[in-house]
mmCIF file of N, CA and C in Angstrom:
data_model
loop_
_atom_site.group_PDB
_atom_site.id
_atom_site.type_symbol
_atom_site.label_atom_id
_atom_site.label_comp_id
_atom_site.label_asym_id
_atom_site.label_seq_id
_atom_site.Cartn_x
_atom_site.Cartn_y
_atom_site.Cartn_z
ATOM 1 N N MET A 1 15.237 0.824 -15.781
ATOM 2 C CA MET A 1 15.167 1.970 -14.902
ATOM 3 C C MET A 1 15.162 1.507 -13.386
ATOM 4 N N GLN A 2 15.625 2.313 -12.576
ATOM 5 C CA GLN A 2 15.765 2.276 -11.327
ATOM 6 C C GLN A 2 14.910 2.313 -10.302
ATOM 7 N N THR A 3 14.463 1.656 -9.460
ATOM 8 C CA THR A 3 13.391 1.439 -8.616
ATOM 9 C C THR A 3 13.458 2.439 -7.765
ATOM 10 N N LYS A 4 12.415 3.512 -7.587
ATOM 11 C CA LYS A 4 12.107 4.875 -6.741
ATOM 12 C C LYS A 4 11.219 4.825 -5.873
ATOM 13 N N CYS A 5 10.477 3.747 -5.807
ATOM 14 C CA CYS A 5 9.028 3.932 -4.913
ATOM 15 C C CYS A 5 8.907 2.703 -4.116
ATOM 16 N N VAL A 6 8.052 2.295 -3.136
ATOM 17 C CA VAL A 6 8.015 0.884 -2.539
ATOM 18 C C VAL A 6 6.564 1.331 -2.431
ATOM 19 N N GLY A 7 5.385 0.200 -2.531
ATOM 20 C CA GLY A 7 4.243 0.252 -1.778
ATOM 21 C C GLY A 7 4.124 -1.084 -0.627
ATOM 22 N N CYS A 8 3.262 -0.870 -0.082
ATOM 23 C CA CYS A 8 2.717 -2.061 0.645
ATOM 24 C C CYS A 8 0.992 -2.098 0.583
ATOM 25 N N MET A 9 0.821 -3.447 0.295
ATOM 26 C CA MET A 9 -0.614 -3.941 0.390
ATOM 27 C C MET A 9 -0.676 -4.613 1.385
ATOM 28 N N LEU A 10 -1.639 -4.743 2.205
ATOM 29 C CA LEU A 10 -2.175 -5.261 3.171
ATOM 30 C C LEU A 10 -3.450 -6.184 2.855
ATOM 31 N N ILE A 11 -3.395 -7.347 3.237
ATOM 32 C CA ILE A 11 -4.542 -8.433 2.533
ATOM 33 C C ILE A 11 -4.706 -9.397 3.374
ATOM 34 N N THR A 12 -6.023 -9.736 3.617
ATOM 35 C CA THR A 12 -6.234 -10.853 4.713
ATOM 36 C C THR A 12 -6.744 -11.939 3.837
ATOM 37 N N PRO A 13 -6.607 -13.217 4.380
ATOM 38 C CA PRO A 13 -7.282 -14.319 3.736
ATOM 39 C C PRO A 13 -8.794 -14.090 3.368
ATOM 40 N N LYS A 14 -9.515 -13.375 3.759
ATOM 41 C CA LYS A 14 -10.823 -13.159 3.613
ATOM 42 C C LYS A 14 -10.647 -11.840 2.211
ATOM 43 N N ASP A 15 -10.099 -11.486 1.706
ATOM 44 C CA ASP A 15 -10.079 -10.653 0.768
ATOM 45 C C ASP A 15 -10.122 -9.100 1.216
ATOM 46 N N GLU A 16 -9.895 -8.933 2.186
ATOM 47 C CA GLU A 16 -10.033 -7.796 2.565
ATOM 48 C C GLU A 16 -8.691 -6.933 2.681
ATOM 49 N N VAL A 17 -8.745 -5.480 2.037
ATOM 50 C CA VAL A 17 -7.449 -4.940 1.960
ATOM 51 C C VAL A 17 -7.454 -3.367 2.523
ATOM 52 N N LEU A 18 -6.466 -2.453 3.037
ATOM 53 C CA LEU A 18 -6.310 -1.757 3.505
ATOM 54 C C LEU A 18 -6.513 -0.505 2.483
ATOM 55 N N LEU A 19 -7.097 0.449 2.381
ATOM 56 C CA LEU A 19 -7.110 1.600 1.616
ATOM 57 C C LEU A 19 -6.905 2.853 2.415
ATOM 58 N N ILE A 20 -5.819 3.471 2.109
ATOM 59 C CA ILE A 20 -5.811 4.818 2.647
ATOM 60 C C ILE A 20 -6.191 5.979 1.511
ATOM 61 N N ARG A 21 -6.873 7.036 2.204
ATOM 62 C CA ARG A 21 -6.870 8.373 1.123
ATOM 63 C C ARG A 21 -5.923 9.466 1.473
ATOM 64 N N TYR A 22 -5.551 9.883 0.257
ATOM 65 C CA TYR A 22 -4.676 11.011 0.415
ATOM 66 C C TYR A 22 -5.377 12.429 0.631
ATOM 67 N N ASN A 23 -4.838 13.020 1.342
ATOM 68 C CA ASN A 23 -5.451 14.105 2.081
ATOM 69 C C ASN A 23 -6.079 15.312 1.031
ATOM 70 N N ILE A 24 -7.090 15.217 0.985
ATOM 71 C CA ILE A 24 -7.780 15.913 -0.070
ATOM 72 C C ILE A 24 -6.906 17.890 -0.311
ATOM 73 N N ASN A 25 -6.801 18.283 0.723
ATOM 74 C CA ASN A 25 -6.084 19.698 0.868
ATOM 75 C C ASN A 25 -4.532 19.359 0.820
ATOM 76 N N ASN A 26 -4.042 18.105 0.452
ATOM 77 C CA ASN A 26 -2.486 18.064 0.274
ATOM 78 C C ASN A 26 -2.169 18.367 -1.344
ATOM 79 N N ARG A 27 -1.704 19.579 -1.034
ATOM 80 C CA ARG A 27 -1.303 20.330 -2.565
ATOM 81 C C ARG A 27 -0.069 19.483 -3.186
ATOM 82 N N LYS A 28 0.822 18.974 -2.467
ATOM 83 C CA LYS A 28 1.767 18.196 -2.482
ATOM 84 C C LYS A 28 1.317 16.924 -3.700
ATOM 85 N N LYS A 29 0.455 16.155 -3.422
ATOM 86 C CA LYS A 29 -0.111 14.852 -4.048
ATOM 87 C C LYS A 29 -0.646 15.475 -5.497
ATOM 88 N N GLY A 30 -0.770 16.436 -5.828
ATOM 89 C CA GLY A 30 -1.170 16.675 -7.018
ATOM 90 C C GLY A 30 -2.459 15.740 -7.586
ATOM 91 N N LYS A 31 -2.445 15.240 -8.702
ATOM 92 C CA LYS A 31 -3.303 14.314 -9.133
ATOM 93 C C LYS A 31 -3.783 13.354 -8.560
ATOM 94 N N ASP A 32 -2.956 13.014 -7.262
ATOM 95 C CA ASP A 32 -3.643 11.608 -6.354
ATOM 96 C C ASP A 32 -4.429 12.479 -5.239
ATOM 97 N N ARG A 33 -4.733 13.495 -5.062
ATOM 98 C CA ARG A 33 -5.499 14.177 -4.100
ATOM 99 C C ARG A 33 -6.853 13.758 -3.938
ATOM 100 N N GLY A 34 -7.329 12.917 -2.940
ATOM 101 C CA GLY A 34 -8.424 12.301 -2.671
ATOM 102 C C GLY A 34 -8.790 11.235 -3.233
ATOM 103 N N LYS A 35 -7.693 10.538 -3.764
ATOM 104 C CA LYS A 35 -7.662 9.205 -4.047
ATOM 105 C C LYS A 35 -7.292 7.948 -3.394
ATOM 106 N N TRP A 36 -7.704 7.078 -3.466
ATOM 107 C CA TRP A 36 -7.548 6.020 -2.294
ATOM 108 C C TRP A 36 -6.210 5.312 -2.844
ATOM 109 N N GLY A 37 -5.383 4.634 -2.150
ATOM 110 C CA GLY A 37 -4.188 3.783 -2.104
ATOM 111 C C GLY A 37 -3.761 3.004 -1.313
ATOM 112 N N ASN A 38 -2.551 2.664 -1.438
ATOM 113 C CA ASN A 38 -1.803 1.650 -0.324
ATOM 114 C C ASN A 38 -0.732 2.689 0.158
ATOM 115 N N PRO A 39 -0.174 2.361 1.340
ATOM 116 C CA PRO A 39 0.883 3.205 2.127
ATOM 117 C C PRO A 39 2.081 2.966 1.155
ATOM 118 N N GLY A 40 3.074 3.609 1.029
ATOM 119 C CA GLY A 40 4.044 3.743 0.062
ATOM 120 C C GLY A 40 4.555 5.041 0.060
ATOM 121 N N GLY A 41 6.262 4.967 -0.374
ATOM 122 C CA GLY A 41 6.608 6.431 -0.979
ATOM 123 C C GLY A 41 8.064 6.084 -1.523
ATOM 124 N N LYS A 42 9.014 6.840 -1.340
ATOM 125 C CA LYS A 42 10.083 7.232 -1.950
ATOM 126 C C LYS A 42 11.068 6.285 -1.370
ATOM 127 N N ILE A 43 11.888 5.963 -1.846
ATOM 128 C CA ILE A 43 13.162 4.971 -1.019
ATOM 129 C C ILE A 43 14.155 6.405 -0.644
ATOM 130 N N GLU A 44 14.650 6.264 0.404
ATOM 131 C CA GLU A 44 15.528 7.379 1.134
ATOM 132 C C GLU A 44 16.934 6.680 1.299
ATOM 133 N N GLU A 45 17.867 7.420 1.219
ATOM 134 C CA GLU A 45 19.393 7.221 1.324
ATOM 135 C C GLU A 45 19.430 6.424 2.282
ATOM 136 N N SER A 46 18.854 6.683 3.469
ATOM 137 C CA SER A 46 18.821 6.015 4.854
ATOM 138 C C SER A 46 18.621 4.539 4.955
ATOM 139 N N ASP A 47 17.540 4.047 3.627
ATOM 140 C CA ASP A 47 17.055 2.846 3.722
ATOM 141 C C ASP A 47 18.022 1.704 3.095
ATOM 142 N N GLU A 48 18.078 0.383 3.871
ATOM 143 C CA GLU A 48 19.091 -0.458 3.373
ATOM 144 C C GLU A 48 18.772 -1.040 1.980
ATOM 145 N N ASN A 49 17.401 -1.390 2.023
ATOM 146 C CA ASN A 49 16.533 -1.947 1.141
ATOM 147 C C ASN A 49 15.404 -1.752 0.813
ATOM 148 N N HIS A 50 14.801 -2.182 -0.301
ATOM 149 C CA HIS A 50 13.313 -1.942 -0.321
ATOM 150 C C HIS A 50 12.658 -2.274 0.713
ATOM 151 N N LYS A 51 12.602 -3.692 1.331
ATOM 152 C CA LYS A 51 11.932 -4.123 2.363
ATOM 153 C C LYS A 51 11.880 -2.892 3.541
ATOM 154 N N GLU A 52 12.840 -2.297 3.763
ATOM 155 C CA GLU A 52 12.991 -1.409 4.775
ATOM 156 C C GLU A 52 12.208 -0.155 4.580
ATOM 157 N N THR A 53 12.140 0.191 3.271
ATOM 158 C CA THR A 53 11.461 1.328 2.831
ATOM 159 C C THR A 53 9.853 1.127 3.107
ATOM 160 N N MET A 54 9.571 -0.214 2.701
ATOM 161 C CA MET A 54 8.312 -0.408 2.994
ATOM 162 C C MET A 54 7.884 -0.635 4.354
ATOM 163 N N ILE A 55 8.731 -0.873 5.416
ATOM 164 C CA ILE A 55 8.273 -1.102 6.866
ATOM 165 C C ILE A 55 8.328 0.383 7.170
ATOM 166 N N ARG A 56 9.479 1.196 6.544
ATOM 167 C CA ARG A 56 9.160 2.593 7.279
ATOM 168 C C ARG A 56 7.756 3.185 6.816
ATOM 169 N N GLU A 57 7.717 3.368 5.240
ATOM 170 C CA GLU A 57 6.547 3.830 4.642
ATOM 171 C C GLU A 57 4.965 3.556 5.649
ATOM 172 N N LEU A 58 5.026 2.046 5.889
ATOM 173 C CA LEU A 58 3.821 1.336 6.554
ATOM 174 C C LEU A 58 3.469 2.307 7.866
ATOM 175 N N ARG A 59 5.112 2.209 8.670
ATOM 176 C CA ARG A 59 4.987 2.773 10.080
ATOM 177 C C ARG A 59 4.612 4.487 9.741
ATOM 178 N N GLU A 60 5.260 5.213 8.997
ATOM 179 C CA GLU A 60 5.085 6.530 8.826
ATOM 180 C C GLU A 60 3.342 6.947 8.240
ATOM 181 N N GLU A 61 2.799 6.444 7.405
ATOM 182 C CA GLU A 61 1.324 6.438 7.120
ATOM 183 C C GLU A 61 0.386 6.010 7.879
ATOM 184 N N THR A 62 0.471 4.755 8.444
ATOM 185 C CA THR A 62 -0.380 4.369 9.172
ATOM 186 C C THR A 62 -0.269 4.222 10.494
ATOM 187 N N GLY A 63 0.744 4.191 11.222
ATOM 188 C CA GLY A 63 1.098 3.796 12.460
ATOM 189 C C GLY A 63 1.110 2.458 12.612
ATOM 190 N N ILE A 64 1.321 1.676 11.598
ATOM 191 C CA ILE A 64 1.266 0.225 11.768
ATOM 192 C C ILE A 64 2.617 -0.280 11.840
ATOM 193 N N GLU A 65 3.036 -1.085 12.956
ATOM 194 C CA GLU A 65 4.573 -1.517 13.195
ATOM 195 C C GLU A 65 4.625 -3.154 12.596
ATOM 196 N N TYR A 66 5.252 -3.276 11.276
ATOM 197 C CA TYR A 66 5.510 -4.215 10.600
ATOM 198 C C TYR A 66 5.911 -5.398 11.391
ATOM 199 N N TYR A 67 6.622 -5.424 12.146
ATOM 200 C CA TYR A 67 6.817 -6.590 13.347
ATOM 201 C C TYR A 67 5.648 -6.894 14.247
ATOM 202 N N THR A 68 4.696 -5.969 14.208
ATOM 203 C CA THR A 68 3.514 -6.674 15.516
ATOM 204 C C THR A 68 2.423 -7.311 14.334
ATOM 205 N N LEU A 69 3.008 -7.321 12.872
ATOM 206 C CA LEU A 69 1.763 -7.978 11.905
ATOM 207 C C LEU A 69 1.643 -9.575 12.089
ATOM 208 N N ASN A 70 0.758 -10.075 11.800
ATOM 209 C CA ASN A 70 0.755 -11.549 11.935
ATOM 210 C C ASN A 70 0.846 -11.884 10.373
ATOM 211 N N VAL A 71 2.099 -11.828 9.340
ATOM 212 C CA VAL A 71 2.144 -12.187 8.334
ATOM 213 C C VAL A 71 2.388 -13.504 7.774
ATOM 214 N N ILE A 72 1.318 -14.079 6.996
ATOM 215 C CA ILE A 72 1.453 -15.328 6.911
ATOM 216 C C ILE A 72 2.286 -15.508 5.461
ATOM 217 N N LYS A 73 2.132 -14.809 4.512
ATOM 218 C CA LYS A 73 2.877 -14.580 3.231
ATOM 219 C C LYS A 73 3.127 -13.386 3.141
ATOM 220 N N MET A 74 4.676 -12.989 1.939
ATOM 221 C CA MET A 74 4.693 -11.763 1.593
ATOM 222 C C MET A 74 5.247 -12.130 0.292
ATOM 223 N N LYS A 75 4.839 -11.278 -0.839
ATOM 224 C CA LYS A 75 5.212 -11.593 -2.202
ATOM 225 C C LYS A 75 5.432 -10.110 -2.452
ATOM 226 N N ASN A 76 6.199 -9.912 -3.568
ATOM 227 C CA ASN A 76 6.877 -8.673 -4.255
ATOM 228 C C ASN A 76 7.204 -8.926 -5.647
ATOM 229 N N TRP A 77 6.638 -7.384 -6.099
ATOM 230 C CA TRP A 77 7.024 -7.506 -7.809
ATOM 231 C C TRP A 77 7.252 -6.091 -8.333
ATOM 232 N N LEU A 78 7.974 -5.971 -9.627
ATOM 233 C CA LEU A 78 8.302 -4.791 -9.882
ATOM 234 C C LEU A 78 7.120 -4.192 -10.990
ATOM 235 N N GLN A 79 6.742 -2.841 -10.978
ATOM 236 C CA GLN A 79 5.753 -2.367 -12.114
ATOM 237 C C GLN A 79 6.262 -0.887 -12.285
ATOM 238 N N CYS A 80 5.456 -0.763 -13.337
ATOM 239 C CA CYS A 80 5.842 0.692 -13.927
ATOM 240 C C CYS A 80 6.965 0.824 -14.610
ATOM 241 N N GLN A 81 7.697 0.016 -15.412
ATOM 242 C CA GLN A 81 8.670 -0.251 -15.850
ATOM 243 C C GLN A 81 10.070 -0.552 -15.017
ATOM 244 N N GLY A 82 9.587 -0.895 -13.754
ATOM 245 C CA GLY A 82 10.468 -1.224 -12.463
ATOM 246 C C GLY A 82 10.893 -0.034 -11.681
ATOM 247 N N THR A 83 10.380 0.945 -11.916
ATOM 248 C CA THR A 83 10.422 2.345 -11.075
ATOM 249 C C THR A 83 9.569 2.086 -9.645
ATOM 250 N N ILE A 84 8.685 0.958 -9.447
ATOM 251 C CA ILE A 84 8.095 0.701 -8.280
ATOM 252 C C ILE A 84 7.680 -0.676 -7.679
ATOM 253 N N ARG A 85 8.322 -1.103 -6.896
ATOM 254 C CA ARG A 85 8.274 -2.639 -5.866
ATOM 255 C C ARG A 85 7.327 -2.255 -5.016
ATOM 256 N N ILE A 86 6.311 -3.464 -5.371
ATOM 257 C CA ILE A 86 5.033 -3.634 -4.189
ATOM 258 C C ILE A 86 5.337 -4.932 -3.667
ATOM 259 N N TYR A 87 4.582 -4.757 -2.507
ATOM 260 C CA TYR A 87 4.842 -5.588 -1.394
ATOM 261 C C TYR A 87 3.445 -6.074 -0.954
ATOM 262 N N SER A 88 3.236 -7.612 -1.396
ATOM 263 C CA SER A 88 1.710 -7.569 -1.071
ATOM 264 C C SER A 88 1.973 -8.725 0.311
ATOM 265 N N LEU A 89 1.207 -8.151 1.665
ATOM 266 C CA LEU A 89 1.382 -9.183 2.631
ATOM 267 C C LEU A 89 -0.179 -9.485 3.219
ATOM 268 N N LEU A 90 0.073 -10.962 3.331
ATOM 269 C CA LEU A 90 -1.247 -11.518 3.780
ATOM 270 C C LEU A 90 -1.034 -11.890 5.250
ATOM 271 N N VAL A 91 -1.972 -11.020 5.860
ATOM 272 C CA VAL A 91 -1.871 -10.732 7.385
ATOM 273 C C VAL A 91 -3.249 -11.527 8.156
ATOM 274 N N LYS A 92 -3.164 -11.958 8.922
ATOM 275 C CA LYS A 92 -4.114 -12.647 9.627
ATOM 276 C C LYS A 92 -5.312 -11.755 9.867
ATOM 277 N N GLU A 93 -4.762 -10.157 10.301
ATOM 278 C CA GLU A 93 -5.937 -9.132 10.261
ATOM 279 C C GLU A 93 -5.416 -7.651 10.279
ATOM 280 N N ILE A 94 -5.892 -7.002 9.877
ATOM 281 C CA ILE A 94 -5.512 -5.774 9.718
ATOM 282 C C ILE A 94 -5.635 -4.698 10.822
ATOM 283 N N PRO A 95 -4.527 -4.263 11.405
ATOM 284 C CA PRO A 95 -4.630 -3.933 12.871
ATOM 285 C C PRO A 95 -5.494 -1.965 12.703
ATOM 286 N N GLU A 96 -5.585 -1.621 13.592
ATOM 287 C CA GLU A 96 -6.329 0.001 13.602
ATOM 288 C C GLU A 96 -4.844 0.695 13.154
ATOM 289 N N VAL A 97 -5.251 1.697 12.620
ATOM 290 C CA VAL A 97 -4.628 2.782 11.809
ATOM 291 C C VAL A 97 -4.473 3.889 12.499
ATOM 292 N N SER A 98 -3.409 4.534 12.381
ATOM 293 C CA SER A 98 -3.355 5.984 12.940
ATOM 294 C C SER A 98 -2.517 6.752 11.829
ATOM 295 N N LEU A 99 -3.418 7.444 10.872
ATOM 296 C CA LEU A 99 -3.122 8.171 9.764
ATOM 297 C C LEU A 99 -2.025 9.410 10.089
ATOM 298 N N SER A 100 -0.956 9.521 9.097
ATOM 299 C CA SER A 100 -0.332 10.526 8.908
ATOM 300 C C SER A 100 -0.822 11.769 8.578
ATOM 301 N N GLU A 101 -0.679 12.900 8.506
ATOM 302 C CA GLU A 101 -1.037 14.330 7.805
ATOM 303 C C GLU A 101 -1.037 14.237 6.399
ATOM 304 N N GLU A 102 -0.715 13.063 6.065
ATOM 305 C CA GLU A 102 -0.694 13.297 4.017
ATOM 306 C C GLU A 102 -2.039 12.419 3.900
ATOM 307 N N HIS A 103 -2.533 11.631 4.867
ATOM 308 C CA HIS A 103 -3.676 10.930 4.361
ATOM 309 C C HIS A 103 -4.986 11.679 5.373
ATOM 310 N N ASP A 104 -6.185 11.471 5.237
ATOM 311 C CA ASP A 104 -7.411 11.769 5.572
ATOM 312 C C ASP A 104 -8.293 10.830 6.182
ATOM 313 N N LEU A 105 -8.814 9.608 5.345
ATOM 314 C CA LEU A 105 -9.236 8.566 5.864
ATOM 315 C C LEU A 105 -8.629 7.517 5.280
ATOM 316 N N TYR A 106 -9.053 6.215 6.102
ATOM 317 C CA TYR A 106 -8.910 4.948 5.930
ATOM 318 C C TYR A 106 -9.832 3.775 5.725
ATOM 319 N N ILE A 107 -9.738 2.738 5.015
ATOM 320 C CA ILE A 107 -10.970 1.772 5.099
ATOM 321 C C ILE A 107 -10.476 0.314 4.776
ATOM 322 N N LYS A 108 -10.814 -0.500 5.707
ATOM 323 C CA LYS A 108 -10.835 -2.183 5.435
ATOM 324 C C LYS A 108 -11.731 -2.240 4.363
ATOM 325 N N ILE A 109 -11.692 -3.095 3.439
ATOM 326 C CA ILE A 109 -12.612 -3.204 2.637
ATOM 327 C C ILE A 109 -12.332 -4.711 1.846
ATOM 328 N N ASN A 110 -13.541 -5.478 1.453
ATOM 329 C CA ASN A 110 -13.382 -6.088 0.387
ATOM 330 C C ASN A 110 -13.009 -6.099 -1.114
ATOM 331 N N ILE A 111 -11.805 -6.803 -1.745
ATOM 332 C CA ILE A 111 -11.225 -6.459 -2.810
ATOM 333 C C ILE A 111 -12.375 -6.487 -4.068
ATOM 334 N N LYS A 112 -13.657 -7.138 -3.909
ATOM 335 C CA LYS A 112 -14.521 -7.327 -4.635
ATOM 336 C C LYS A 112 -15.383 -5.609 -4.758
ATOM 337 N N ASN A 113 -15.250 -4.861 -3.810
ATOM 338 C CA ASN A 113 -15.796 -3.234 -3.961
ATOM 339 C C ASN A 113 -14.977 -2.266 -4.314
ATOM 340 N N LEU A 114 -13.634 -2.586 -4.550
ATOM 341 C CA LEU A 114 -13.001 -1.369 -5.026
ATOM 342 C C LEU A 114 -13.252 -0.651 -5.952
ATOM 343 N N HIS A 115 -14.133 -1.435 -6.972
ATOM 344 C CA HIS A 115 -14.584 -0.328 -7.762
ATOM 345 C C HIS A 115 -15.232 0.715 -7.928
ATOM 346 N N LYS A 116 -15.623 0.644 -6.469
ATOM 347 C CA LYS A 116 -16.327 1.814 -5.910
ATOM 348 C C LYS A 116 -15.785 3.154 -5.377
ATOM 349 N N PHE A 117 -14.169 2.702 -5.406
ATOM 350 C CA PHE A 117 -13.506 3.937 -5.194
ATOM 351 C C PHE A 117 -12.420 4.500 -6.281
ATOM 352 N N ASP A 118 -12.080 5.907 -6.021
ATOM 353 C CA ASP A 118 -11.479 6.634 -6.855
ATOM 354 C C ASP A 118 -9.831 6.107 -6.233
ATOM 355 N N LEU A 119 -9.304 5.346 -7.030
ATOM 356 C CA LEU A 119 -7.978 4.591 -6.838
ATOM 357 C C LEU A 119 -6.819 5.415 -7.261
ATOM 358 N N THR A 120 -5.613 5.189 -6.694
ATOM 359 C CA THR A 120 -4.614 5.716 -7.496
ATOM 360 C C THR A 120 -4.204 4.890 -8.579
ATOM 361 N N TYR A 121 -3.448 5.355 -9.735
ATOM 362 C CA TYR A 121 -3.149 4.505 -10.897
ATOM 363 C C TYR A 121 -2.057 3.791 -10.532
ATOM 364 N N SER A 122 -1.241 3.565 -9.524
ATOM 365 C CA SER A 122 -0.252 2.638 -9.125
ATOM 366 C C SER A 122 -1.450 1.624 -8.286
ATOM 367 N N PHE A 123 -2.183 2.063 -7.479
ATOM 368 C CA PHE A 123 -2.904 1.020 -6.675
ATOM 369 C C PHE A 123 -3.370 0.078 -7.484
ATOM 370 N N LYS A 124 -4.166 0.633 -8.506
ATOM 371 C CA LYS A 124 -5.296 -0.245 -9.699
ATOM 372 C C LYS A 124 -3.927 -1.095 -10.400
ATOM 373 N N LYS A 125 -2.930 -0.745 -10.790
ATOM 374 C CA LYS A 125 -1.821 -1.690 -11.481
ATOM 375 C C LYS A 125 -1.644 -2.802 -10.532
ATOM 376 N N ALA A 126 -1.549 -2.530 -9.398
ATOM 377 C CA ALA A 126 -1.056 -3.403 -8.507
ATOM 378 C C ALA A 126 -2.141 -4.217 -8.141
ATOM 379 N N MET A 127 -3.217 -3.746 -8.014
ATOM 380 C CA MET A 127 -4.025 -5.010 -7.809
ATOM 381 C C MET A 127 -4.372 -5.499 -8.871
ATOM 382 N N GLU A 128 -4.650 -5.361 -10.154
ATOM 383 C CA GLU A 128 -4.443 -6.140 -11.596
ATOM 384 C C GLU A 128 -3.076 -6.878 -11.553
ATOM 385 N N ILE A 129 -2.205 -6.576 -11.246
ATOM 386 C CA ILE A 129 -1.099 -7.649 -10.924
ATOM 387 C C ILE A 129 -1.408 -8.965 -10.027
ATOM 388 N N TYR A 130 -1.815 -8.238 -8.925
ATOM 389 C CA TYR A 130 -2.094 -9.270 -7.612
ATOM 390 C C TYR A 130 -3.305 -10.309 -8.019
ATOM 391 N N GLN A 131 -3.991 -9.833 -8.753
ATOM 392 C CA GLN A 131 -5.221 -10.444 -9.164
ATOM 393 C C GLN A 131 -5.001 -11.498 -10.160
ATOM 394 N N SER A 132 -3.900 -11.222 -10.952
ATOM 395 C CA SER A 132 -3.664 -11.891 -12.174
ATOM 396 C C SER A 132 -2.666 -12.784 -11.474
ATOM 397 N N LEU A 133 -1.982 -13.178 -10.821
ATOM 398 C CA LEU A 133 -0.885 -13.649 -10.179
ATOM 399 C C LEU A 133 -1.666 -14.797 -9.587
ATOM 400 N N ASN A 134 -2.750 -14.491 -8.817
ATOM 401 C CA ASN A 134 -3.431 -15.276 -7.825
ATOM 402 C C ASN A 134 -2.447 -15.454 -6.707
ATOM 403 N N TYR A 135 -1.696 -14.534 -6.235
ATOM 404 C CA TYR A 135 -0.953 -14.881 -5.300
ATOM 405 C C TYR A 135 -1.258 -15.574 -4.165
ATOM 406 N N TYR A 136 -2.345 -15.920 -3.354
ATOM 407 C CA TYR A 136 -2.442 -16.107 -2.144
ATOM 408 C C TYR A 136 -3.594 -17.307 -2.583
#
């Protein structure tokens, strides 16, 4: 299958992760409305590669410019039969966020507390892979 979407997880050395919530009033999001996940979206024709899609989606959904992040390590993998590529970025710190209209809340939280949130399916899968691989 062809990769259709790209996601980005921002994680600090202290296991803090950025979560953004899909706006509860956004009817386009269907089953993901009100759920928490990571920045990401569909690959557009103008994107030269998957990394460029990740950079664009991170900027559009959070206002964070990739090139201003202090990235310590970057890993990526395919999930959902290869239709989604996830980038995990180990960053020194997660900067402040300016959300798009697609989202209504964000939080920086320790990975140990993720069970307290209603997470999107793709984010749950990404975290399972991230934790099983013990990437950082």
